């Protein structure tokens, strides 16, 4: 082996761990002595099997592995290492300088390769480059975590027709500064949709180098009425006892970003009048102020109530309703898009399993059947809670019915345990038809889904007591 002229002095302070696997004692010892001089902590193994045992119990930054090993060869070792410690960077060593060997190693996840006889100067340069790549990868990972913490992931899941229409409309209005009203049952994801619209719009500067604009959410139902106005619009010094200085409200803090008003129907009438002014004139009047202040924030509002009925009942201003209702987007309940459940389950399972440091490959067939049969009155939020509970209780890698809350699908458990065969079949048929009808209110479309004639569908609905 040729000697290196330059030590990797930049790595000596950090003393990274390196695993050397080669079945030739002379090569192992030569590499060990050289790498110690280069500033590494070195552990050697004579076989792939021994290397896997070491990697299972100790963290390594880099691994040097001979491709031609007796027993478990280098490719076999690489595959197993990727399974147990995918973060380790691997350099394969081969005496055969073939393109095929290099390509195969890269396909399996190796970062680089060396050709025997090893030139130590070349090895030194490769290790420098790999350590820098690893440093950047760790830095990027930290930055992604920080961004996810400050700006939670915004991803709408769903390929059903109703969800595609919702996403398409949201995408169209996102670049505008229009006031948008989001409606839907509790748990359908109205705040998530609001974040998607915010992120998809200009919401401030068009300069991509600037820090992302703010998204500030206010739950109008969670703040006492006497504090809500101050929260939204701020106050001037001396406006009330204890107001010893000026304080900005949400509209001022948002700048050119987005103010998201959740549960907008719960706003008191007096506060509704002030919000109307903010929408119409782009100005607010802080508590105790004599002069209005101009604001630039975009307003998104959400409710799980029928605002038209609230207007008719005198609980919501008609003029504010029309100002909010410039563009209305309704998020469908989960029971109306049951075909999205498998994709939602996959996404939520992966998201929360990673957060908990667990590995799950999915849910088994029986558990998925139960999830598909549930009414999900709490919508996606309820599904997410169920999966979080299952991840905590299960050892993985698959979620089974035993990991789901008891009584999650009472319609199934009841007829399985207490009904005769004919009654069980009828109950299941009724549940299935009702689910299909929820997804497809148009009877013709529902009949197509069920693969029966329209007349047969009406007859079965009458026999099973389903409203026609």
Coordinates of C-alpha atoms in Angstrom, one line a residue:
X1 CA 0.0 0.0 0.0
X2 CA 1.2 3.5 -0.8
X3 CA 1.5 6.0 2.1
X4 CA -0.6 9.1 2.4
X5 CA 1.2 12.4 2.4
X6 CA -1.6 14.4 4.1
X7 CA -3.4 13.4 7.2
X8 CA -7.1 14.2 7.6
X9 CA -6.2 16.6 10.4
X10 CA -9.7 18.1 10.3
X11 CA -11.1 14.9 11.6
X12 CA -8.7 14.3 14.5
X13 CA -10.7 16.4 17.0
X14 CA -14.0 14.6 16.3
X15 CA -12.5 11.0 16.3
X16 CA -15.2 9.4 14.2
X17 CA -15.7 5.6 14.4
X18 CA -14.8 3.5 11.4
X19 CA -15.4 -0.2 10.9
X20 CA -13.0 -2.1 8.7
X21 CA -14.0 -5.5 7.4
X22 CA -11.5 -7.7 5.5
X23 CA -10.6 -11.4 5.7
X24 CA -6.9 -10.7 5.1
X25 CA -5.1 -9.9 8.4
X26 CA -2.3 -7.9 6.8
X27 CA -4.8 -5.6 5.1
X28 CA -6.8 -5.2 8.3
X29 CA -3.8 -4.3 10.4
X30 CA -2.4 -1.9 7.7
X31 CA -5.7 0.0 7.5
X32 CA -6.1 0.1 11.2
X33 CA -2.7 1.7 11.8
X34 CA -3.2 4.2 9.0
X35 CA -6.7 5.2 10.1
X36 CA -5.6 5.7 13.7
X37 CA -2.9 8.0 12.5
X38 CA -5.6 9.8 10.5
X39 CA -7.6 10.4 13.6
X40 CA -10.2 7.6 13.6
X41 CA -11.3 5.2 16.2
X42 CA -11.0 1.9 14.4
X43 CA -12.6 -1.5 15.0
X44 CA -11.8 -4.4 12.7
X45 CA -13.8 -7.5 11.7
X46 CA -12.7 -10.5 9.6
X47 CA -16.2 -11.4 8.2
X48 CA -19.5 -9.8 7.2
X49 CA -21.3 -11.7 10.0
X50 CA -18.9 -10.2 12.7
X51 CA -19.3 -6.8 11.1
X52 CA -23.1 -7.0 11.5
X53 CA -22.8 -7.9 15.1
X54 CA -20.5 -4.9 15.7
X55 CA -22.7 -2.5 13.8
X56 CA -25.8 -3.7 15.8
X57 CA -24.2 -2.7 19.1
X58 CA -22.1 0.4 18.1
X59 CA -22.6 3.5 16.0
X60 CA -20.2 4.0 13.1
X61 CA -19.8 6.9 10.8
X62 CA -18.0 5.0 8.0
X63 CA -17.4 1.4 7.0
X64 CA -14.7 0.0 4.8
X65 CA -15.7 -3.5 3.5
X66 CA -14.0 -5.9 1.2
X67 CA -16.4 -7.1 -1.6
X68 CA -15.0 -10.6 -1.8
X69 CA -15.5 -12.1 1.7
X70 CA -16.0 -15.7 2.6
X71 CA -19.4 -16.5 4.0
X72 CA -21.5 -13.3 3.8
X73 CA -20.0 -11.4 0.9
X74 CA -19.7 -7.6 0.7
X75 CA -23.0 -7.1 -1.1
X76 CA -24.8 -9.3 1.5
X77 CA -23.2 -7.3 4.3
X78 CA -24.1 -4.0 2.7
X79 CA -27.8 -5.1 2.3
X80 CA -28.0 -6.1 6.0
X81 CA -26.2 -3.0 7.2
X82 CA -28.7 -0.8 5.2
X83 CA -31.4 -2.5 7.2
X84 CA -30.0 -2.1 10.7
X85 CA -27.9 1.1 10.3
X86 CA -28.8 3.0 7.1
X87 CA -26.9 6.1 8.3
X88 CA -23.5 4.4 8.0
X89 CA -21.5 5.5 4.9
X90 CA -19.9 2.5 3.1
X91 CA -16.8 2.2 1.0
X92 CA -16.5 -1.1 -0.8
X93 CA -13.0 -2.5 -1.5
X94 CA -12.5 -4.7 -4.5
X95 CA -9.5 -6.3 -6.4
X96 CA -11.6 -6.4 -9.5
X97 CA -11.9 -3.1 -11.2
X98 CA -15.0 -3.8 -13.1
X99 CA -17.8 -1.4 -13.8
X100 CA -20.3 -4.1 -12.9
X101 CA -19.0 -4.4 -9.3
X102 CA -19.0 -0.6 -8.7
X103 CA -22.5 -0.2 -10.2
X104 CA -23.8 -3.1 -8.0
X105 CA -22.3 -1.6 -4.9
X106 CA -23.8 1.8 -5.6
X107 CA -27.2 0.3 -6.3
X108 CA -27.1 -1.4 -2.9
X109 CA -26.3 1.9 -1.1
X110 CA -22.5 2.2 -1.0
X111 CA -21.2 5.7 -1.2
X112 CA -17.8 4.9 -2.8
X113 CA -15.4 2.1 -3.7
X114 CA -11.6 1.4 -3.6
X115 CA -9.5 -0.8 -5.9
X116 CA -6.8 -3.0 -4.5
X117 CA -3.9 -2.4 -4.0
X118 CA -5.2 0.5 -1.9
X119 CA -3.5 3.9 -2.3
X120 CA -3.6 5.4 1.1
X121 CA -3.6 9.0 -0.2
X122 CA -6.7 8.2 -2.3
X123 CA -8.3 6.6 0.8
X124 CA -7.6 9.7 2.8
X125 CA -9.2 12.0 0.2
X126 CA -12.3 9.8 0.0
X127 CA -12.7 9.8 3.8
X128 CA -12.4 13.6 3.9
X129 CA -15.1 13.9 1.3
X130 CA -17.4 11.3 3.0
X131 CA -17.0 13.0 6.4
X132 CA -18.0 16.3 4.8
X133 CA -21.0 14.8 3.1
X134 CA -22.0 13.2 6.5
X135 CA -21.6 16.6 8.2
X136 CA -23.8 18.3 5.6
X137 CA -26.4 15.5 5.8
X138 CA -26.7 15.9 9.6
X139 CA -26.9 19.6 9.3
X140 CA -29.6 19.3 6.7
X141 CA -31.5 16.9 8.9
X142 CA -31.3 19.3 11.8
X143 CA -32.5 22.2 9.5
X144 CA -35.4 20.1 8.2
X145 CA -36.5 19.3 11.8
X146 CA -36.3 23.0 12.7
X147 CA -38.4 23.9 9.7
X148 CA -41.0 21.2 10.5
X149 CA -41.1 22.5 14.1
X150 CA -41.6 26.1 13.0
X151 CA -43.7 25.4 9.9
X152 CA -45.5 22.1 10.4
X153 CA -45.8 19.8 7.4
X154 CA -48.7 20.7 5.2
X155 CA -49.8 17.9 3.0
X156 CA -53.3 17.1 1.9
X157 CA -53.9 13.3 1.3
X158 CA -56.5 12.0 -1.0
X159 CA -57.1 10.8 -4.5
X160 CA -60.9 10.5 -4.3
X161 CA -62.9 12.7 -6.6
X162 CA -64.2 14.9 -3.9
X163 CA -60.8 15.5 -2.4
X164 CA -59.2 16.1 -5.8
X165 CA -61.8 18.9 -6.4
X166 CA -61.1 20.4 -3.0
X167 CA -57.3 20.4 -3.6
X168 CA -57.7 21.8 -7.1
X169 CA -59.8 24.7 -5.9
X170 CA -57.4 25.5 -3.1
X171 CA -54.5 25.4 -5.5
X172 CA -56.3 27.9 -7.8
X173 CA -57.1 30.5 -5.1
X174 CA -53.8 30.1 -3.1
X175 CA -51.8 32.7 -5.2
X176 CA -54.5 35.3 -4.8
X177 CA -55.1 37.5 -1.7
X178 CA -58.8 36.7 -1.6
X179 CA -60.6 36.1 1.7
X180 CA -61.5 32.4 1.8
X181 CA -64.1 30.6 3.9
X182 CA -63.3 27.0 4.8
X183 CA -66.1 24.8 5.9
X184 CA -66.3 21.2 7.1
X185 CA -67.0 19.0 10.1
X186 CA -64.6 19.0 13.1
X187 CA -61.5 17.0 12.4
X188 CA -61.6 17.2 8.6
X189 CA -58.4 19.3 8.4
X190 CA -59.5 22.9 7.9
X191 CA -56.4 24.4 9.5
X192 CA -54.2 22.1 7.4
X193 CA -55.9 23.3 4.3
X194 CA -55.5 26.9 5.4
X195 CA -51.7 26.3 5.8
X196 CA -51.6 24.8 2.3
X197 CA -53.3 27.9 0.9
X198 CA -51.0 30.1 2.8
X199 CA -47.9 28.2 1.6
X200 CA -49.1 28.2 -2.0
X201 CA -49.7 32.0 -2.2
X202 CA -47.4 34.9 -2.2
X203 CA -48.5 35.8 1.3
X204 CA -45.9 38.5 1.5
X205 CA -42.7 39.0 -0.5
X206 CA -42.0 37.3 -3.8
X207 CA -38.3 37.2 -2.9
X208 CA -37.5 33.5 -2.3
X209 CA -34.5 34.4 -0.1
X210 CA -36.7 36.1 2.5
X211 CA -37.9 34.3 5.6
X212 CA -41.3 32.7 5.1
X213 CA -44.2 34.9 5.9
X214 CA -46.2 34.2 9.1
X215 CA -49.2 32.0 9.5
X216 CA -51.0 32.9 12.7
X217 CA -54.0 30.9 13.8
X218 CA -56.7 32.0 16.3
X219 CA -59.4 29.7 17.7
X220 CA -62.3 32.1 18.2
X221 CA -64.0 29.6 20.4
X222 CA -61.1 29.1 22.8
X223 CA -60.5 32.7 23.8
X224 CA -62.9 34.5 26.2
X225 CA -65.0 37.1 24.5
X226 CA -63.6 40.0 26.6
X227 CA -60.1 39.1 25.6
X228 CA -60.7 38.2 21.9
X229 CA -60.8 41.7 20.6
X230 CA -57.5 42.6 22.3
X231 CA -56.0 39.4 20.9
X232 CA -56.9 40.2 17.4
X233 CA -56.5 44.0 17.2
X234 CA -54.2 44.8 20.2
X235 CA -54.5 47.8 22.5
X236 CA -53.1 51.2 23.3
X237 CA -51.4 52.2 26.5
X238 CA -54.0 53.1 29.2
X239 CA -56.9 51.4 27.3
X240 CA -57.7 49.5 30.5
X241 CA -56.3 48.8 34.0
X242 CA -52.9 47.1 33.5
X243 CA -52.4 48.3 30.0
X244 CA -49.1 50.1 30.8
X245 CA -47.8 49.9 27.1
X246 CA -49.0 49.5 23.6
X247 CA -49.5 46.0 22.4
X248 CA -50.0 44.7 18.9
X249 CA -52.6 42.1 18.1
X250 CA -52.5 39.2 15.7
X251 CA -53.3 41.3 12.6
X252 CA -50.2 43.5 13.2
X253 CA -47.9 40.6 14.1
X254 CA -48.9 38.8 10.9
X255 CA -47.5 41.5 8.7
X256 CA -48.1 40.5 5.1
X257 CA -48.8 36.9 6.1
X258 CA -52.0 35.1 6.9
X259 CA -54.4 35.4 9.8
X260 CA -56.5 32.1 10.1
X261 CA -59.7 32.6 12.2
X262 CA -60.9 29.1 13.2
X263 CA -64.5 28.7 14.5
X264 CA -65.4 32.1 13.1
X265 CA -69.1 31.6 14.0
X266 CA -68.1 32.0 17.6
X267 CA -67.1 35.7 17.2
X268 CA -69.2 38.1 19.2
X269 CA -71.3 40.5 17.1
X270 CA -69.3 43.5 18.2
X271 CA -66.0 41.9 17.2
X272 CA -67.6 40.8 13.9
X273 CA -68.1 44.5 13.1
X274 CA -64.4 45.2 13.6
X275 CA -63.4 42.2 11.5
X276 CA -65.6 43.5 8.7
X277 CA -63.7 46.8 8.8
X278 CA -60.4 44.9 8.6
X279 CA -61.6 43.1 5.5
X280 CA -63.3 46.0 3.7
X281 CA -60.9 48.9 4.6
X282 CA -57.7 46.9 5.4
X283 CA -57.5 48.8 8.8
X284 CA -58.1 48.0 12.4
X285 CA -58.8 50.0 15.5
X286 CA -56.9 48.7 18.6
X287 CA -58.7 48.9 21.9
X288 CA -58.4 52.4 23.3
X289 CA -57.1 53.9 19.9
X290 CA -58.5 57.0 18.2
X291 CA -56.9 56.4 14.9
X292 CA -57.1 53.3 12.7
X293 CA -54.0 51.3 11.7
X294 CA -53.5 49.9 8.2
X295 CA -53.0 46.1 8.0
X296 CA -51.9 43.9 5.1
X297 CA -52.6 40.4 6.4
X298 CA -54.7 37.9 4.3
X299 CA -57.7 36.5 6.1
X300 CA -58.7 32.9 6.0
X301 CA -61.7 31.8 8.1
X302 CA -63.1 28.4 9.0
X303 CA -66.2 27.0 10.6
X304 CA -68.0 23.7 11.2
X305 CA -71.4 25.5 11.3
X306 CA -73.8 26.6 8.6
X307 CA -73.1 30.4 8.5
X308 CA -76.2 31.0 6.4
X309 CA -78.3 29.6 9.2
X310 CA -76.3 31.6 11.8
X311 CA -77.2 34.7 9.8
X312 CA -80.9 33.8 9.7
X313 CA -80.8 33.3 13.5
X314 CA -79.3 36.7 14.0
X315 CA -76.0 35.4 15.4
X316 CA -73.8 36.3 12.5
X317 CA -73.6 39.5 10.5
X318 CA -74.9 39.1 6.9
X319 CA -72.5 41.6 5.5
X320 CA -69.5 39.8 7.1
X321 CA -70.8 36.5 5.8
X322 CA -70.8 37.8 2.2
X323 CA -67.3 39.3 2.7
X324 CA -66.0 36.0 4.0
X325 CA -67.8 33.9 1.4
X326 CA -66.0 35.3 -1.6
X327 CA -64.5 31.8 -2.2
X328 CA -65.9 28.9 -0.1
X329 CA -64.1 25.6 0.1
X330 CA -65.8 22.6 1.8
X331 CA -63.6 19.8 3.0
X332 CA -65.6 16.5 2.8
X333 CA -66.0 14.3 5.8
X334 CA -63.9 11.1 5.9
X335 CA -67.0 8.9 5.5
X336 CA -67.5 10.5 2.0
X337 CA -64.1 9.6 0.8
X338 CA -63.4 6.2 2.3
X339 CA -61.2 5.2 -0.6
X340 CA -58.6 7.7 0.8
X341 CA -58.3 5.8 4.0
X342 CA -55.5 3.4 2.9
X343 CA -53.3 6.3 1.8
X344 CA -54.1 8.3 4.9
X345 CA -53.2 5.3 7.1
X346 CA -49.9 4.8 5.3
X347 CA -49.0 8.5 5.6
X348 CA -50.1 8.9 9.3
X349 CA -48.5 5.6 10.3
X350 CA -45.2 6.6 8.8
X351 CA -45.3 10.1 10.2
X352 CA -46.0 9.1 13.8
X353 CA -43.9 5.9 13.8
X354 CA -40.9 8.0 12.8
X355 CA -41.7 10.6 15.5
X356 CA -41.8 7.8 18.1
X357 CA -38.7 6.1 16.9
X358 CA -40.5 3.0 15.8
X359 CA -40.6 1.0 12.5
X360 CA -44.0 0.0 11.0
X361 CA -44.6 -1.4 7.5
X362 CA -48.4 -0.9 7.6
X363 CA -51.6 -2.5 8.9
X364 CA -52.7 -6.1 8.2
X365 CA -55.7 -7.0 6.1
X366 CA -58.1 -7.5 9.0
X367 CA -57.1 -4.2 10.7
X368 CA -57.6 -2.3 7.4
X369 CA -61.1 -3.9 7.0
X370 CA -62.0 -2.5 10.4
X371 CA -60.6 0.9 9.6
X372 CA -62.6 0.9 6.3
X373 CA -65.8 0.0 8.1
X374 CA -65.7 2.7 10.7
X375 CA -68.1 5.8 10.5
X376 CA -65.3 8.1 11.6
X377 CA -67.5 10.8 13.1
X378 CA -64.3 12.6 14.3
X379 CA -62.9 12.4 10.7
X380 CA -59.2 12.4 10.0
X381 CA -58.4 13.6 13.5
X382 CA -60.1 10.5 15.0
X383 CA -58.3 8.2 12.5
X384 CA -55.0 9.9 13.5
X385 CA -55.6 9.4 17.2
X386 CA -56.5 5.7 16.7
X387 CA -53.2 5.1 14.8
X388 CA -51.1 7.0 17.3
X389 CA -52.6 4.7 20.0
X390 CA -51.9 1.6 18.0
X391 CA -48.2 2.6 17.4
X392 CA -47.7 3.1 21.1
X393 CA -49.3 -0.3 22.0
X394 CA -48.0 -2.4 19.2
X395 CA -44.5 -3.9 18.8
X396 CA -44.9 -3.8 15.0
X397 CA -44.1 -4.1 12.2
X398 CA -47.8 -4.5 11.3
X399 CA -50.8 -3.0 13.1
X400 CA -53.4 -5.8 13.8
X401 CA -57.0 -5.7 15.1
X402 CA -55.6 -6.3 18.6
X403 CA -53.9 -2.9 18.5
X404 CA -57.1 -1.0 17.7
X405 CA -59.5 0.3 20.4
X406 CA -62.2 -2.1 21.5
X407 CA -65.5 -1.4 19.9
X408 CA -64.0 0.7 17.1
X409 CA -66.3 -1.0 14.6
X410 CA -69.3 -2.1 16.6
X411 CA -71.3 -2.9 13.5
X412 CA -68.9 -5.6 12.7
X413 CA -68.3 -7.1 16.2
X414 CA -72.1 -7.1 16.9
X415 CA -73.1 -9.2 14.0
X416 CA -70.1 -11.5 14.2
X417 CA -70.8 -12.3 17.8
X418 CA -74.5 -12.2 18.3
X419 CA -76.3 -12.7 14.9
X420 CA -77.2 -15.8 13.0
X421 CA -75.6 -16.1 9.5
X422 CA -78.6 -14.6 7.6
X423 CA -78.9 -11.7 10.0
X424 CA -75.1 -11.1 9.9
X425 CA -75.1 -11.0 6.1
X426 CA -78.0 -8.5 6.0
X427 CA -76.4 -6.3 8.6
X428 CA -73.1 -6.3 6.7
X429 CA -74.9 -5.7 3.4
X430 CA -76.7 -2.7 4.9
X431 CA -73.5 -1.2 6.3
X432 CA -71.7 -1.7 3.0
X433 CA -74.4 -0.1 0.9
X434 CA -74.7 2.9 3.3
X435 CA -70.9 3.4 3.1
X436 CA -71.1 3.4 -0.7
X437 CA -74.0 5.7 -0.7
X438 CA -72.2 8.1 1.6
X439 CA -69.3 8.2 -0.9
X440 CA -71.6 8.3 -4.0
X441 CA -74.9 10.2 -3.3
X442 CA -75.9 9.7 -6.9
X443 CA -77.7 6.4 -6.9
X444 CA -76.6 5.5 -10.4
X445 CA -72.9 5.9 -9.4
X446 CA -73.5 4.0 -6.3
X447 CA -75.1 1.1 -8.2
X448 CA -72.0 1.1 -10.6
X449 CA -69.7 0.9 -7.6
X450 CA -71.8 -2.0 -6.1
X451 CA -71.9 -3.7 -9.6
X452 CA -75.7 -4.1 -9.5
X453 CA -78.6 -2.7 -11.5
X454 CA -80.1 0.6 -10.3
X455 CA -83.5 -1.2 -9.8
X456 CA -81.7 -3.8 -7.6
X457 CA -80.1 -1.1 -5.5
X458 CA -83.5 0.5 -4.8
X459 CA -85.0 -2.9 -4.0
X460 CA -82.2 -3.8 -1.5
X461 CA -82.4 -0.3 0.1
X462 CA -86.2 -0.8 0.7
X463 CA -85.6 -4.4 2.1
X464 CA -82.8 -3.3 4.4
X465 CA -84.6 -0.1 5.7
X466 CA -82.2 2.4 4.0
X467 CA -83.8 5.7 3.2
X468 CA -84.3 6.2 -0.5

